[in-house]
Each structure stands twice: as C-alpha cells, then as structure tokens.
Short mmCIF file of C-alpha atoms in Angstrom, two decimals:
data_model
loop_
_atom_site.label_atom_id
_atom_site.label_comp_id
_atom_site.label_asym_id
_atom_site.label_seq_id
_atom_site.Cartn_x
_atom_site.Cartn_y
_atom_site.Cartn_z
CA MET A 696 135.81 76.59 67.95
CA ALA A 697 138.16 79.57 68.11
CA GLU A 698 141.30 78.58 70.03
CA TRP A 699 139.87 75.26 71.23
CA TRP A 700 143.37 74.35 72.40
CA ARG A 701 143.59 77.15 74.97
CA GLY A 702 142.88 75.53 78.34
CA SER A 703 142.27 72.15 76.71
CA VAL A 704 143.15 68.74 78.12
CA THR A 705 145.07 66.38 75.82
CA TYR A 706 145.57 62.67 76.47
CA GLN A 707 148.86 61.21 75.29
CA VAL A 708 148.67 57.75 73.74
CA TYR A 709 151.85 55.70 73.33
CA PRO A 710 150.64 53.56 70.42
CA ARG A 711 152.84 50.52 71.07
CA SER A 712 151.26 50.14 74.51
CA PHE A 713 147.64 51.25 74.25
CA GLN A 714 145.78 48.30 72.68
CA ASP A 715 146.85 45.36 70.52
CA SER A 716 144.14 44.41 68.02
CA ASP A 717 145.97 41.87 65.83
CA GLY A 718 147.67 39.58 68.35
CA ASP A 719 151.32 40.52 67.83
CA GLY A 720 151.84 41.94 71.33
CA ILE A 721 152.22 45.50 70.03
CA GLY A 722 149.55 48.19 70.14
CA ASP A 723 148.18 49.54 66.89
CA LEU A 724 145.83 52.07 65.32
CA ALA A 725 142.84 49.74 65.22
CA GLY A 726 143.33 49.15 68.94
CA ILE A 727 143.43 52.89 69.59
CA THR A 728 140.23 53.33 67.58
CA ALA A 729 138.48 50.65 69.63
CA ARG A 730 139.46 52.37 72.89
CA LEU A 731 138.59 55.95 71.91
CA PRO A 732 135.22 55.77 73.74
CA HIS A 733 137.20 55.44 76.98
CA LEU A 734 138.86 58.79 76.28
CA ALA A 735 135.56 60.42 75.36
CA ALA A 736 134.01 59.14 78.60
CA LEU A 737 137.01 60.35 80.55
CA GLY A 738 136.29 63.88 79.36
CA VAL A 739 139.46 64.98 77.55
CA ASP A 740 139.45 67.29 74.54
CA ALA A 741 142.17 65.78 72.36
CA VAL A 742 144.36 62.74 71.87
CA TRP A 743 148.06 63.00 71.04
CA LEU A 744 149.68 60.03 69.33
CA SER A 745 153.38 59.36 69.74
CA PRO A 746 154.94 58.47 66.33
CA ILE A 747 153.20 55.93 64.10
CA PHE A 748 155.34 56.48 60.97
CA LYS A 749 157.50 53.90 59.19
CA SER A 750 160.60 53.30 61.25
CA PRO A 751 163.31 50.73 62.04
CA MET A 752 162.21 51.32 65.68
CA ALA A 753 165.73 51.88 67.00
CA ASP A 754 164.17 54.60 69.18
CA MET A 755 160.62 53.21 69.11
CA GLY A 756 159.41 55.34 66.23
CA TYR A 757 161.32 58.53 66.94
CA ASP A 758 163.61 57.44 64.09
CA VAL A 759 161.45 57.92 60.99
CA SER A 760 162.26 56.35 57.62
CA ASP A 761 159.07 57.49 55.83
CA TYR A 762 157.19 60.54 57.11
CA MET A 763 154.17 60.04 54.87
CA ASP A 764 153.23 56.48 55.72
CA VAL A 765 152.25 54.37 58.72
CA ASP A 766 154.52 51.63 60.00
CA PRO A 767 152.97 48.18 59.34
CA LEU A 768 153.28 47.48 63.09
CA PHE A 769 150.51 50.01 63.62
CA GLY A 770 148.43 49.48 60.47
CA ASP A 771 148.21 51.62 57.38
CA LEU A 772 146.92 54.98 56.20
CA ALA A 773 143.37 53.63 55.95
CA ALA A 774 143.53 52.60 59.63
CA PHE A 775 144.85 56.05 60.48
CA ASP A 776 142.00 57.74 58.59
CA ALA A 777 139.47 55.51 60.35
CA MET A 778 140.96 56.42 63.73
CA VAL A 779 140.76 60.16 62.98
CA ALA A 780 137.18 59.83 61.75
CA ARG A 781 136.10 57.93 64.86
CA ALA A 782 137.83 60.44 67.14
CA HIS A 783 136.02 63.30 65.45
CA GLU A 784 132.70 61.45 65.78
CA LEU A 785 133.34 61.29 69.53
CA GLY A 786 134.22 64.98 69.73
CA LEU A 787 137.95 64.36 70.17
CA LYS A 788 140.71 66.29 68.40
CA VAL A 789 143.75 64.40 67.08
CA ILE A 790 147.32 65.66 67.50
CA ILE A 791 150.25 63.69 66.08
CA ASP A 792 153.96 63.77 66.81
CA GLN A 793 156.24 65.25 64.15
CA VAL A 794 159.89 64.22 64.51
CA ILE A 795 161.48 66.36 61.81
CA SER A 796 164.64 67.58 63.53
CA HIS A 797 166.24 64.23 62.69
CA SER A 798 165.36 61.16 60.63
CA SER A 799 166.37 57.52 60.63
CA ASP A 800 169.61 56.64 58.89
CA GLN A 801 167.41 54.33 56.81
CA HIS A 802 165.56 57.29 55.30
CA PRO A 803 166.21 57.51 51.53
CA PHE A 804 167.41 61.10 51.90
CA PHE A 805 170.19 60.13 54.31
CA ARG A 806 171.17 57.12 52.21
CA GLU A 807 171.62 59.51 49.30
CA SER A 808 173.30 62.21 51.38
CA ARG A 809 176.03 59.89 52.66
CA VAL A 810 177.05 58.63 49.22
CA SER A 811 179.12 61.70 48.26
CA ARG A 812 179.77 65.35 49.02
CA ASP A 813 178.22 66.60 45.78
CA ASN A 814 174.93 64.72 45.27
CA ALA A 815 171.48 66.34 45.23
CA ARG A 816 170.99 65.83 48.97
CA SER A 817 174.59 66.10 50.15
CA ASP A 818 173.67 69.17 52.24
CA TRP A 819 170.39 67.84 53.66
CA TYR A 820 172.09 66.60 56.84
CA VAL A 821 174.76 68.16 59.07
CA TRP A 822 178.17 67.06 57.81
CA ALA A 823 181.56 68.35 58.95
CA ASP A 824 185.22 67.49 58.55
CA GLY A 825 187.06 66.08 61.51
CA LYS A 826 189.95 67.85 63.17
CA PRO A 827 193.45 67.22 61.79
CA ASP A 828 193.96 64.53 64.43
CA GLY A 829 190.81 62.73 63.30
CA SER A 830 188.72 63.68 66.30
CA PRO A 831 185.16 65.07 65.94
CA PRO A 832 184.58 68.69 64.85
CA ASN A 833 183.76 69.86 68.39
CA ASN A 834 182.77 68.64 71.86
CA TRP A 835 178.99 68.29 71.31
CA LEU A 836 177.47 65.30 73.08
CA SER A 837 174.51 63.08 72.32
CA VAL A 838 171.50 62.97 74.65
CA PHE A 839 171.82 59.17 74.51
CA GLY A 840 175.51 59.12 75.44
CA GLY A 841 178.86 59.64 73.72
CA SER A 842 179.80 62.10 71.01
CA ALA A 843 177.08 63.73 68.92
CA TRP A 844 179.26 63.06 65.86
CA GLU A 845 179.53 59.80 63.92
CA TRP A 846 182.23 59.09 61.33
CA ASP A 847 181.07 58.02 57.87
CA SER A 848 183.74 56.32 55.78
CA ARG A 849 182.03 57.02 52.46
CA ARG A 850 182.15 60.79 52.75
CA ARG A 851 185.18 60.76 55.06
CA GLN A 852 183.26 63.18 57.27
CA TYR A 853 181.32 63.24 60.51
CA TYR A 854 177.55 63.68 60.67
CA LEU A 855 175.63 65.17 63.61
CA HIS A 856 173.19 63.14 65.70
CA ASN A 857 171.75 64.60 68.88
CA PHE A 858 170.34 61.20 69.81
CA LEU A 859 171.31 57.76 68.46
CA PRO A 860 173.93 57.45 65.68
CA SER A 861 171.06 56.01 63.63
CA GLN A 862 169.17 59.34 64.02
CA PRO A 863 171.11 61.85 61.88
CA ASP A 864 170.11 65.50 62.22
CA LEU A 865 168.56 67.22 59.22
CA ASN A 866 170.15 70.50 58.14
CA PHE A 867 167.50 73.20 58.55
CA HIS A 868 169.95 75.86 57.36
CA ASN A 869 169.14 74.42 53.92
CA PRO A 870 165.87 76.02 52.63
CA ALA A 871 165.07 72.86 50.66
CA VAL A 872 164.92 70.90 53.92
CA GLN A 873 162.46 73.42 55.34
CA ASP A 874 160.30 73.19 52.21
CA TRP A 875 160.27 69.40 52.42
CA ALA A 876 159.32 69.50 56.13
CA LEU A 877 156.40 71.80 55.32
CA SER A 878 155.22 69.28 52.72
CA VAL A 879 155.18 66.62 55.45
CA LEU A 880 153.03 68.79 57.70
CA ARG A 881 150.68 69.59 54.82
CA PHE A 882 150.27 65.89 54.04
CA TRP A 883 148.92 65.20 57.54
CA LEU A 884 146.86 68.39 57.73
CA GLU A 885 145.13 67.29 54.53
CA ARG A 886 144.33 63.98 56.23
CA GLY A 887 142.42 65.86 58.92
CA VAL A 888 144.73 66.00 61.92
CA ASP A 889 143.97 68.85 64.31
CA GLY A 890 147.52 69.69 65.21
CA PHE A 891 151.10 68.66 65.83
CA ARG A 892 153.25 67.97 68.84
CA LEU A 893 156.67 69.00 67.57
CA ASP A 894 159.38 66.79 69.01
CA THR A 895 162.61 68.51 70.15
CA VAL A 896 161.37 71.82 68.75
CA ASN A 897 164.51 73.71 69.79
CA TYR A 898 166.90 71.29 68.04
CA TYR A 899 166.24 72.27 64.41
CA PHE A 900 169.26 74.52 64.00
CA HIS A 901 172.90 74.26 65.03
CA ASP A 902 175.68 76.82 65.19
CA THR A 903 177.14 77.08 61.67
CA GLU A 904 180.58 77.83 63.13
CA LEU A 905 180.40 74.57 65.11
CA ARG A 906 181.66 76.23 68.28
CA SER A 907 182.13 73.92 71.27
CA ASN A 908 179.71 74.07 74.20
CA GLY A 909 180.88 75.19 77.62
CA PRO A 910 180.41 73.35 80.92
CA MET A 911 177.17 73.24 82.86
CA PRO A 912 177.50 74.33 86.50
CA GLN A 913 177.10 71.27 88.70
CA LYS A 914 175.25 71.12 92.02
CA GLU A 915 176.97 67.93 93.19
CA ASN A 916 180.61 66.93 93.46
CA ARG A 917 180.15 63.67 91.56
CA PRO A 918 179.39 63.73 87.80
CA PRO A 919 175.85 63.00 86.59
CA VAL A 920 175.00 59.59 85.13
CA ASN A 921 174.89 61.04 81.60
CA PRO A 922 177.77 63.36 80.58
CA TYR A 923 175.29 65.25 78.36
CA ASP A 924 174.14 66.93 81.56
CA MET A 925 177.64 68.32 82.11
CA GLN A 926 177.40 70.63 79.08
CA ASP A 927 175.63 73.94 78.52
CA HIS A 928 174.22 73.30 75.05
CA LEU A 929 174.45 76.88 73.85
CA TYR A 930 175.62 76.11 70.32
CA SER A 931 174.05 72.74 69.54
CA LYS A 932 170.40 73.79 69.99
CA SER A 933 168.03 76.72 70.68
CA ARG A 934 169.71 78.80 68.00
CA PRO A 935 168.49 82.26 66.88
CA GLU A 936 167.36 80.95 63.46
CA ASN A 937 164.70 78.75 65.07
CA PRO A 938 161.89 81.33 65.53
CA GLY A 939 161.89 82.17 61.82
CA TRP A 940 161.32 78.51 61.00
CA LEU A 941 158.52 78.30 63.58
CA GLU A 942 156.84 81.21 61.78
CA ARG A 943 156.94 79.27 58.50
CA MET A 944 155.30 76.26 60.17
CA ARG A 945 152.68 78.49 61.82
CA ALA A 946 151.85 80.17 58.51
CA LEU A 947 151.19 76.75 56.97
CA THR A 948 149.11 75.58 59.94
CA ASP A 949 147.05 78.78 59.82
CA GLU A 950 145.92 77.87 56.29
CA TYR A 951 143.75 75.23 57.99
CA PRO A 952 141.07 76.29 60.50
CA ASP A 953 141.16 75.26 64.16
CA ARG A 954 144.61 73.66 64.06
CA THR A 955 147.31 73.92 66.73
CA MET A 956 151.03 73.36 67.27
CA VAL A 957 152.66 72.53 70.59
CA GLY A 958 156.44 72.37 70.80
CA GLU A 959 158.52 70.26 73.19
CA VAL A 960 161.15 72.58 74.68
CA GLY A 961 164.03 71.20 76.71
CA ASP A 962 166.98 73.38 77.71
CA ALA A 963 168.87 74.68 80.72
CA PRO A 964 166.51 75.70 83.56
CA TRP A 965 167.57 79.35 83.38
CA ARG A 966 166.79 79.51 79.64
CA ASN A 967 163.57 77.47 79.49
CA VAL A 968 161.09 80.26 80.23
CA ALA A 969 162.84 82.71 77.91
CA ILE A 970 162.76 80.15 75.08
CA MET A 971 159.12 79.29 75.73
CA ALA A 972 158.29 83.02 75.68
CA GLU A 973 160.19 83.51 72.43
CA TYR A 974 158.65 80.48 70.74
CA THR A 975 155.03 81.36 71.67
CA GLN A 976 155.09 84.95 70.47
CA PRO A 977 152.33 85.79 67.97
CA GLY A 978 152.82 83.99 64.68
CA ARG A 979 154.87 81.13 66.16
CA LEU A 980 153.80 78.15 68.28
CA HIS A 981 150.37 78.10 69.90
CA MET A 982 151.79 76.35 72.99
CA THR A 983 155.01 74.99 74.43
CA TYR A 984 155.14 71.71 76.34
CA SER A 985 156.98 72.19 79.60
CA PHE A 986 159.42 69.77 81.25
CA ASP A 987 159.33 71.80 84.46
CA MET A 988 156.93 69.50 86.33
CA LEU A 989 158.32 66.17 85.15
CA GLY A 990 160.96 65.87 87.88
CA PRO A 991 161.07 64.90 91.56
CA GLU A 992 160.27 68.36 92.97
CA PHE A 993 156.97 68.38 94.85
CA THR A 994 156.66 71.65 96.75
CA ALA A 995 154.25 74.54 96.60
CA ALA A 996 157.15 76.87 95.86
CA HIS A 997 158.21 74.80 92.85
CA PHE A 998 154.79 74.74 91.20
CA ARG A 999 154.20 78.41 91.93
CA GLU A 1000 157.61 79.39 90.55
CA LYS A 1001 157.01 77.56 87.27
CA ILE A 1002 153.52 78.95 86.68
CA GLU A 1003 154.35 82.51 87.72
CA GLY A 1004 157.65 82.36 85.88
CA PHE A 1005 156.01 81.37 82.62
CA PHE A 1006 153.30 84.04 82.61
CA GLN A 1007 155.68 86.74 83.76
CA GLY A 1008 158.26 85.80 81.16
CA ALA A 1009 155.79 85.00 78.38
CA PRO A 1010 152.68 87.16 78.94
CA GLU A 1011 151.53 86.54 75.35
CA GLY A 1012 152.45 82.84 75.43
CA TRP A 1013 150.60 79.72 76.48
CA PRO A 1014 152.00 76.63 78.26
CA MET A 1015 151.02 72.99 78.29
CA TRP A 1016 151.70 71.36 81.68
CA ALA A 1017 152.20 67.65 82.34
CA PHE A 1018 153.22 65.51 85.29
CA SER A 1019 154.01 62.31 83.33
CA ASN A 1020 154.90 61.24 79.81
CA HIS A 1021 156.68 58.50 77.86
CA ASP A 1022 160.15 59.73 78.86
CA VAL A 1023 160.01 60.03 82.67
CA ILE A 1024 159.18 57.97 85.74
CA ARG A 1025 155.41 58.06 86.34
CA HIS A 1026 154.50 60.71 88.89
CA ALA A 1027 152.56 58.23 91.02
CA THR A 1028 155.95 56.66 91.74
CA ARG A 1029 158.07 59.83 91.68
CA TRP A 1030 155.96 61.49 94.38
CA ALA A 1031 154.92 58.39 96.36
CA GLU A 1032 156.78 59.49 99.50
CA HIS A 1033 154.48 62.49 99.96
CA GLY A 1034 151.43 60.55 101.15
CA ALA A 1035 149.17 57.55 100.67
CA ALA A 1036 149.19 56.31 97.08
CA ASP A 1037 145.66 57.18 95.94
CA ALA A 1038 145.63 60.40 97.94
CA VAL A 1039 148.79 61.69 96.22
CA VAL A 1040 147.49 60.68 92.80
CA LYS A 1041 144.17 62.48 93.32
CA LEU A 1042 145.90 65.53 94.77
CA ALA A 1043 148.19 65.66 91.73
CA ALA A 1044 145.24 65.38 89.34
CA ALA A 1045 143.33 68.13 91.14
CA MET A 1046 146.38 70.42 91.01
CA LEU A 1047 147.29 69.78 87.38
CA LEU A 1048 143.72 70.27 86.18
CA SER A 1049 143.55 73.56 88.09
CA PHE A 1050 146.70 75.12 86.59
CA GLU A 1051 146.49 78.03 84.18
CA GLY A 1052 147.42 76.75 80.73
CA SER A 1053 146.60 73.62 78.82
CA VAL A 1054 147.12 70.16 80.31
CA CYS A 1055 148.46 66.88 79.00
CA LEU A 1056 147.64 63.57 80.69
CA TYR A 1057 149.66 60.44 79.96
CA GLN A 1058 147.97 57.12 79.33
CA GLY A 1059 147.31 55.16 82.51
CA GLU A 1060 147.56 58.06 84.91
CA GLU A 1061 143.77 58.04 85.17
CA ALA A 1062 144.20 54.62 86.78
CA GLY A 1063 146.87 55.88 89.19
CA GLN A 1064 149.31 53.67 87.32
CA VAL A 1065 152.79 53.31 88.82
CA GLU A 1066 156.19 52.80 87.23
CA THR A 1067 156.95 49.21 86.21
CA ASP A 1068 160.13 47.69 87.62
CA ILE A 1069 161.95 46.48 84.50
CA ASP A 1070 164.73 43.89 84.64
CA PHE A 1071 167.81 44.36 82.47
CA ASP A 1072 166.89 41.46 80.19
CA GLU A 1073 163.47 43.06 79.58
CA LEU A 1074 164.86 46.43 78.45
CA THR A 1075 164.31 47.79 74.95
CA ASP A 1076 165.28 51.44 75.52
CA PRO A 1077 168.79 52.33 74.23
CA PRO A 1078 169.77 54.82 76.97
CA GLY A 1079 168.50 52.43 79.63
CA ILE A 1080 170.73 49.69 78.28
CA ARG A 1081 173.69 52.09 78.03
CA PHE A 1082 173.41 53.69 81.48
CA TRP A 1083 172.14 50.70 83.52
CA PRO A 1084 171.76 50.43 86.49
CA ASP A 1085 171.90 54.08 87.60
CA TYR A 1086 169.47 54.98 84.83
CA LYS A 1087 167.03 52.26 83.84
CA GLY A 1088 165.65 53.98 80.78
CA ARG A 1089 162.10 54.79 79.82
CA ASP A 1090 160.56 51.33 79.49
CA GLY A 1091 159.11 51.46 83.00
CA CYS A 1092 156.58 54.14 82.02
CA ARG A 1093 155.88 52.61 78.60
CA THR A 1094 154.48 49.24 79.65
CA PRO A 1095 151.03 48.33 78.30
CA MET A 1096 147.76 49.86 79.42
CA VAL A 1097 146.02 47.66 81.97
CA TRP A 1098 142.35 47.55 81.05
CA ASP A 1099 141.34 44.55 83.17
CA VAL A 1100 142.79 41.88 85.46
CA SER A 1101 143.36 39.22 82.77
CA GLU A 1102 146.87 37.84 82.20
CA HIS A 1103 148.07 40.66 79.94
CA GLY A 1104 145.74 43.29 81.35
CA GLY A 1105 143.33 43.24 78.40
CA PHE A 1106 146.03 44.81 76.25
CA SER A 1107 146.76 41.69 74.19
CA ASP A 1108 146.01 37.99 73.96
CA VAL A 1109 149.73 37.22 73.69
CA LYS A 1110 152.87 38.19 75.59
CA PRO A 1111 153.31 41.93 74.98
CA TRP A 1112 156.47 43.72 73.89
CA LEU A 1113 156.97 44.94 77.48
CA PRO A 1114 155.68 43.04 80.51
CA VAL A 1115 152.49 43.58 82.47
CA LYS A 1116 153.36 42.91 86.11
CA PRO A 1117 151.22 42.41 89.26
CA PRO A 1118 151.59 45.99 90.62
CA GLN A 1119 150.22 47.30 87.33
CA LEU A 1120 147.45 44.68 87.15
CA ALA A 1121 146.33 45.78 90.60
CA ARG A 1122 145.50 49.19 89.10
CA ASN A 1123 143.45 47.94 86.16
CA LEU A 1124 140.68 50.20 84.89
CA ALA A 1125 137.84 47.65 84.93
CA ALA A 1126 138.15 47.29 88.71
CA GLN A 1127 137.73 51.05 89.09
CA GLU A 1128 134.86 51.55 86.65
CA GLY A 1129 131.85 53.00 88.46
CA VAL A 1130 133.49 52.61 91.88
CA PRO A 1131 132.98 55.75 94.00
CA GLY A 1132 136.29 57.09 95.23
CA SER A 1133 138.40 55.24 92.65
CA VAL A 1134 141.16 57.13 90.85
CA LEU A 1135 139.39 56.66 87.50
CA GLU A 1136 136.12 58.10 88.75
CA PHE A 1137 137.98 60.97 90.38
CA TYR A 1138 139.66 61.89 87.09
CA ARG A 1139 136.25 61.92 85.39
CA GLU A 1140 134.86 64.09 88.17
CA MET A 1141 137.78 66.51 88.05
CA LEU A 1142 137.73 66.78 84.25
CA ALA A 1143 133.99 67.50 84.33
CA PHE A 1144 134.58 70.17 86.99
CA ARG A 1145 137.23 71.84 84.80
CA ARG A 1146 134.85 71.84 81.83
CA MET A 1147 132.03 73.36 83.89
CA HIS A 1148 134.15 76.21 85.24
CA PRO A 1149 135.53 78.54 82.56
CA ALA A 1150 137.83 80.08 85.17
CA LEU A 1151 139.80 76.81 85.30
CA ARG A 1152 140.37 76.92 81.55
CA LEU A 1153 140.93 80.62 80.98
CA GLY A 1154 140.96 82.51 84.30
CA ARG A 1155 144.15 84.27 85.32
CA THR A 1156 146.03 83.06 88.40
CA ARG A 1157 146.63 84.97 91.63
CA PHE A 1158 148.64 83.14 94.29
CA PHE A 1159 147.90 83.47 98.01
CA GLU A 1160 150.79 83.98 100.42
CA VAL A 1161 150.70 80.81 102.48
CA PRO A 1162 153.65 78.76 103.75
CA GLU A 1163 154.65 75.25 102.75
CA PRO A 1164 153.22 72.70 102.31
CA VAL A 1165 150.16 74.58 101.01
CA LEU A 1166 149.68 75.70 97.40
CA ALA A 1167 146.77 78.13 97.13
CA PHE A 1168 145.68 80.36 94.28
CA ALA A 1169 142.63 82.01 92.77
CA ARG A 1170 141.57 81.36 89.18
CA GLY A 1171 139.66 84.35 87.92
CA ASP A 1172 137.75 86.43 90.48
CA ALA A 1173 135.63 83.85 92.22
CA LEU A 1174 137.33 80.46 92.52
CA ALA A 1175 140.10 79.51 94.97
CA CYS A 1176 142.07 76.26 94.72
CA VAL A 1177 143.79 75.06 97.90
CA PHE A 1178 146.09 72.01 98.16
CA ASN A 1179 147.98 70.39 101.04
CA LEU A 1180 151.10 68.79 99.53
CA SER A 1181 152.01 66.86 102.66
CA PRO A 1182 150.84 63.81 104.63
CA ARG A 1183 150.23 66.05 107.67
CA PRO A 1184 147.04 68.04 108.33
CA VAL A 1185 147.09 71.84 107.99
CA VAL A 1186 144.73 74.58 109.12
CA LEU A 1187 144.03 77.74 107.09
CA THR A 1188 141.96 80.88 107.56
CA VAL A 1189 139.79 81.54 104.53
CA GLU A 1190 137.09 83.76 103.14
CA GLY A 1191 134.71 81.89 100.89
CA VAL A 1192 132.53 78.80 100.88
CA LEU A 1193 133.21 75.33 99.59
CA THR A 1194 132.24 75.19 95.92
CA GLU A 1195 129.05 73.18 95.55
CA GLY A 1196 129.65 69.91 93.72
CA ALA A 1197 133.40 70.43 93.51
CA PRO A 1198 135.81 67.53 94.02
CA CYS A 1199 137.51 67.66 97.41
CA HIS A 1200 139.47 65.41 99.72
CA ALA A 1201 139.96 65.53 103.49
CA ALA A 1202 138.59 69.07 103.68
CA HIS A 1203 136.41 70.61 106.42
CA LEU A 1204 135.38 74.27 106.55
CA GLU A 1205 133.76 75.85 109.57
CA ALA A 1206 133.64 79.47 110.72
CA GLY A 1207 136.37 80.55 108.33
CA ARG A 1208 138.76 77.76 109.33
CA LEU A 1209 139.65 75.29 106.59
CA VAL A 1210 141.14 72.04 107.86
CA LEU A 1211 142.89 69.98 105.19
CA GLY A 1212 143.87 66.47 106.14
CA PRO A 1213 146.80 64.59 104.61
CA ASN A 1214 146.99 65.51 100.89
CA GLY A 1215 143.67 67.28 101.30
CA PHE A 1216 142.37 69.85 98.84
CA ALA A 1217 139.32 72.02 98.31
CA PHE A 1218 137.79 74.57 95.97
CA LEU A 1219 136.17 77.71 97.34
CA ASP A 1220 133.72 80.25 95.91
CA ALA A 1221 133.71 83.91 96.85
CA ASP A 1222 131.42 84.90 99.72
CA GLY A 1223 131.88 88.63 99.83
CA GLY A 1224 135.59 88.09 99.39
CA LEU A 1225 138.16 85.45 98.60
CA SER A 1226 141.32 84.94 100.61
CA VAL A 1227 143.48 82.18 102.05
CA SER A 1228 146.04 82.65 104.82
CA ALA A 1229 147.96 80.57 107.31
CA GLY A 1230 145.83 79.29 110.17
#
C-alpha cells in the first residue's frame, strides 16, 4: 500500500448532485453509498467528496459553520461512517474536501470574533482598520466580485474575504488557528478517511503589511468579465509562510498510515509550476491539483508544456491532472469543436489516463456528459448571478447525475435542486451499460488498461518531436501513446507494434506507417525500438 496515491485515479463526487435517497431533490451520503458499486466497477482507486459539513450553503458547502459534523441535507456522522466503510469494502479510498482557509460567517468562532477587538477569538480572522477616508485597507479583490474587504459595524473594522462576504478568512498567522485546524484534520483521520483535498491551499496566509496588489498584464484590450483577473495577487495569497504550515499538516497526516493530501493551487500562470514545486517538496503535500488543463486550450503543445513544465520545475513533486470539475465548463462541451462528440470524449479520456501523475475524473464524465444550459431563473451560483450573462456560473457542470432515462434521470423521485434536461438525459448511464463502443464502456476499458500497465502509473515521460495536431510520448521504455487532436486524419512513421488489447480509435498500422483518423489514438509496444515521427 506504500504511496497508493501515486499514479492513482480519483473520482470526484459532488454530493448535492450524485444521488438523492430521501426524496428532497438533493443528493446525500446514503445515495453516494448506494452508488459506490458503480465507481468500483468503473475501476477508479478513490472517491473525493466535495464538502458535506454543516453550512448555510451560501457557496454550496464551501462556507462551513461546523467542521466536525455533517450537514443534515446530506445525513449525519453515522451515514458518513457507513459510506466510508462501504467504500473500503469495495476497495475504494475516501478523500474529503477541507475548506479551512475561510469559514462561514455563521461559524461560532466568527460570531465571537466580530463582537469586539479584545475577546478570546478577536484575532482568529483577518481584521484591519479602514483608511482615514473610510475606504478598505488596500485594493485586494474577491474572487466572486467586488472588494475582498467587508465593513463590520460592531468592531468598526474591515474583515478579509477572498470569496463571498459570508466567507471570512481565518488568520493563519495566529498559531491557535493552526492548532485548531489540525484538530479538524485529526477528527476526520480518526474516522477513517484516506486523505484530504485541501481547498484553496495557497490562500491560508496574507501579507501582514497589507500591501496592495499590482496589475495583471492583459492580453486583450477590453477588461475581463471579473475584475479579479485584472490583479496580480502577489500579497493576498501564496505567501512565504504557507510551506511551513503545509509541513505541520503533513506531519499530522504522516501519523496515520497510507494517507494523502492533495492541494488545490490556483495562481498566475507564470507562478503555478513554481508554487506546485514548492508545495510538493518532501515533507509537504503529496500532490497538487492542477488548473492547467481546465481551460479551452486543446493543442498538443499545451498539454506537453504543462506536463514537461511540472516535472522540470518540480522533479521531486507529483501532480494530479483533471479535465473537468465542479468549477468549470465540462470538457465535453469546452472541446466540442475539435471533432465528433464521442470521439473527442474518448480521445480526452485516453490522453488524461495516459499522463504522468495522478488523475481526477469528475462525476458524469464517464458518460460523456455535457454542460447543462442553465437559465437565469434556475441559477443558484453567486458568481453566476453576479456576472450574468457573460459568465453563467458553475451550475451548468453541477446538475444531477443521469443514471437512467426516467424523468429526473434516476437521481431523484422529485424535482431536483438543479434541472435535468434532455441533452443530459440523452447521455444516461443505463443506456450505455454493456454497449460496446459506448463512452462508459470505453472508460472502463481505459481504466483497466492503465491498471494493467505500470508504465502508465509510474513510468517517466519522453515526448516525441511531432508537429500539431499530434501529441506523442513514451511512458517508460516500452509503451508509446499517440493522439490525433484534430478532426482530420494524420499519417506518422513509427517503430513499434500496436499494443495487444489496448484501447484504440481510428488507428491503422502497416509497414511502419500509422494512420490515425479523426481524433484517432493508439498505443504501441517496442519492437526493437520505439519512435514516432511525422509521416
């Protein structure tokens, strides 16, 4: 079991949308437990749960009011324990979100902190005086729009919130806050979780001098939709105190065998790799979760740059790659213009599951699920409501799992919290079960292939020099992975033979010439050598 996480595949569950077991239109822990056999049959190693803690749900659980209890929407601690036990019976690890950089303003600690400047928890959050003219302490902005500072009339001070005003930032410069956060992690480790996904892992510390951020260089003449993207957040996150705190969390986690920590890192593109390298040095995080493949870019050069860049910049580190999650447009929709729908989805799965590092799949992508078109009156996501219509928020990727073709997709017997619409019903899992060539069966095939080939989990990567639109690389010494990222056929000259039993699509090899049709891909074994070049 040593380092089970290295090269593993984790499946992200968004609990509100996975399975409703009690008829309230919202997913819950009992529903997740009932559906765990699907994940075991799919062939993943671990399941990551987005937050299930007590919360006012202003940001759908990423605003926690009690870190050591389950929100009644999802069940209770007994339901959580039953879910963990069932997952372990099925051979699945369980990773849970930890959102400790900020809490809900309904948390008892913040309620106490805001009462006065001299109470027991007055320094547990980030408070600062306004400027003489009453304006905020500096120019820091919130990810969700507007100033990152909110005035509190009781203390006659501002408090920091990197997200919603109802999500005040905890003050990790205070050692007592760190000690409390460690007690939260220990609570869940004692309950048997196998690891943590640490939300906004580079946001724990802020600049104590409260220096203003500078501008972010812009590629376009018109401003971005969200002014947050106009700032270089040098002083409001990714501060030099952060690695020391990561070492404290790692030391605690290491008290428990076979546990892991993966941190969500989001910063300026030119700093991301350096931060990921710093945060995954020995004694810190096991892995960092990358945002680098969650955007619109779909070129061989882009994927190569991100993989090479990470391992060159962080030779002792380990990444976790993903194409979709609960915060971005589903990749089946983002990359739809690059070929036929199912072909692009299968190509993406084959690529992702061939990359060096660990992998995270997002619920529904094994069905080829596409982004849901959400109307304004259906929105629940605060930034979507604020920045409509240029940014429609994150609800479109958070709609319920579609298990079958029934009215609500088998997710619930009642109208769910977000709608299930016909394009999503058309990609229900029951219709793909056991169907050769379906997206679901392809994911199972590709996951089994990754498990059977240690090179895909742990082999080092060597890229072949081939032009766009082909991405080609060797994993280890004897396996080549070749992908055509376009809807046009390409011809390559290769040494090697098609790997027996390997997934492939639109691939034909004869006399050293590999023809890949639209979005075609193939895996090759060495045959006295291993090379790929332009045809």
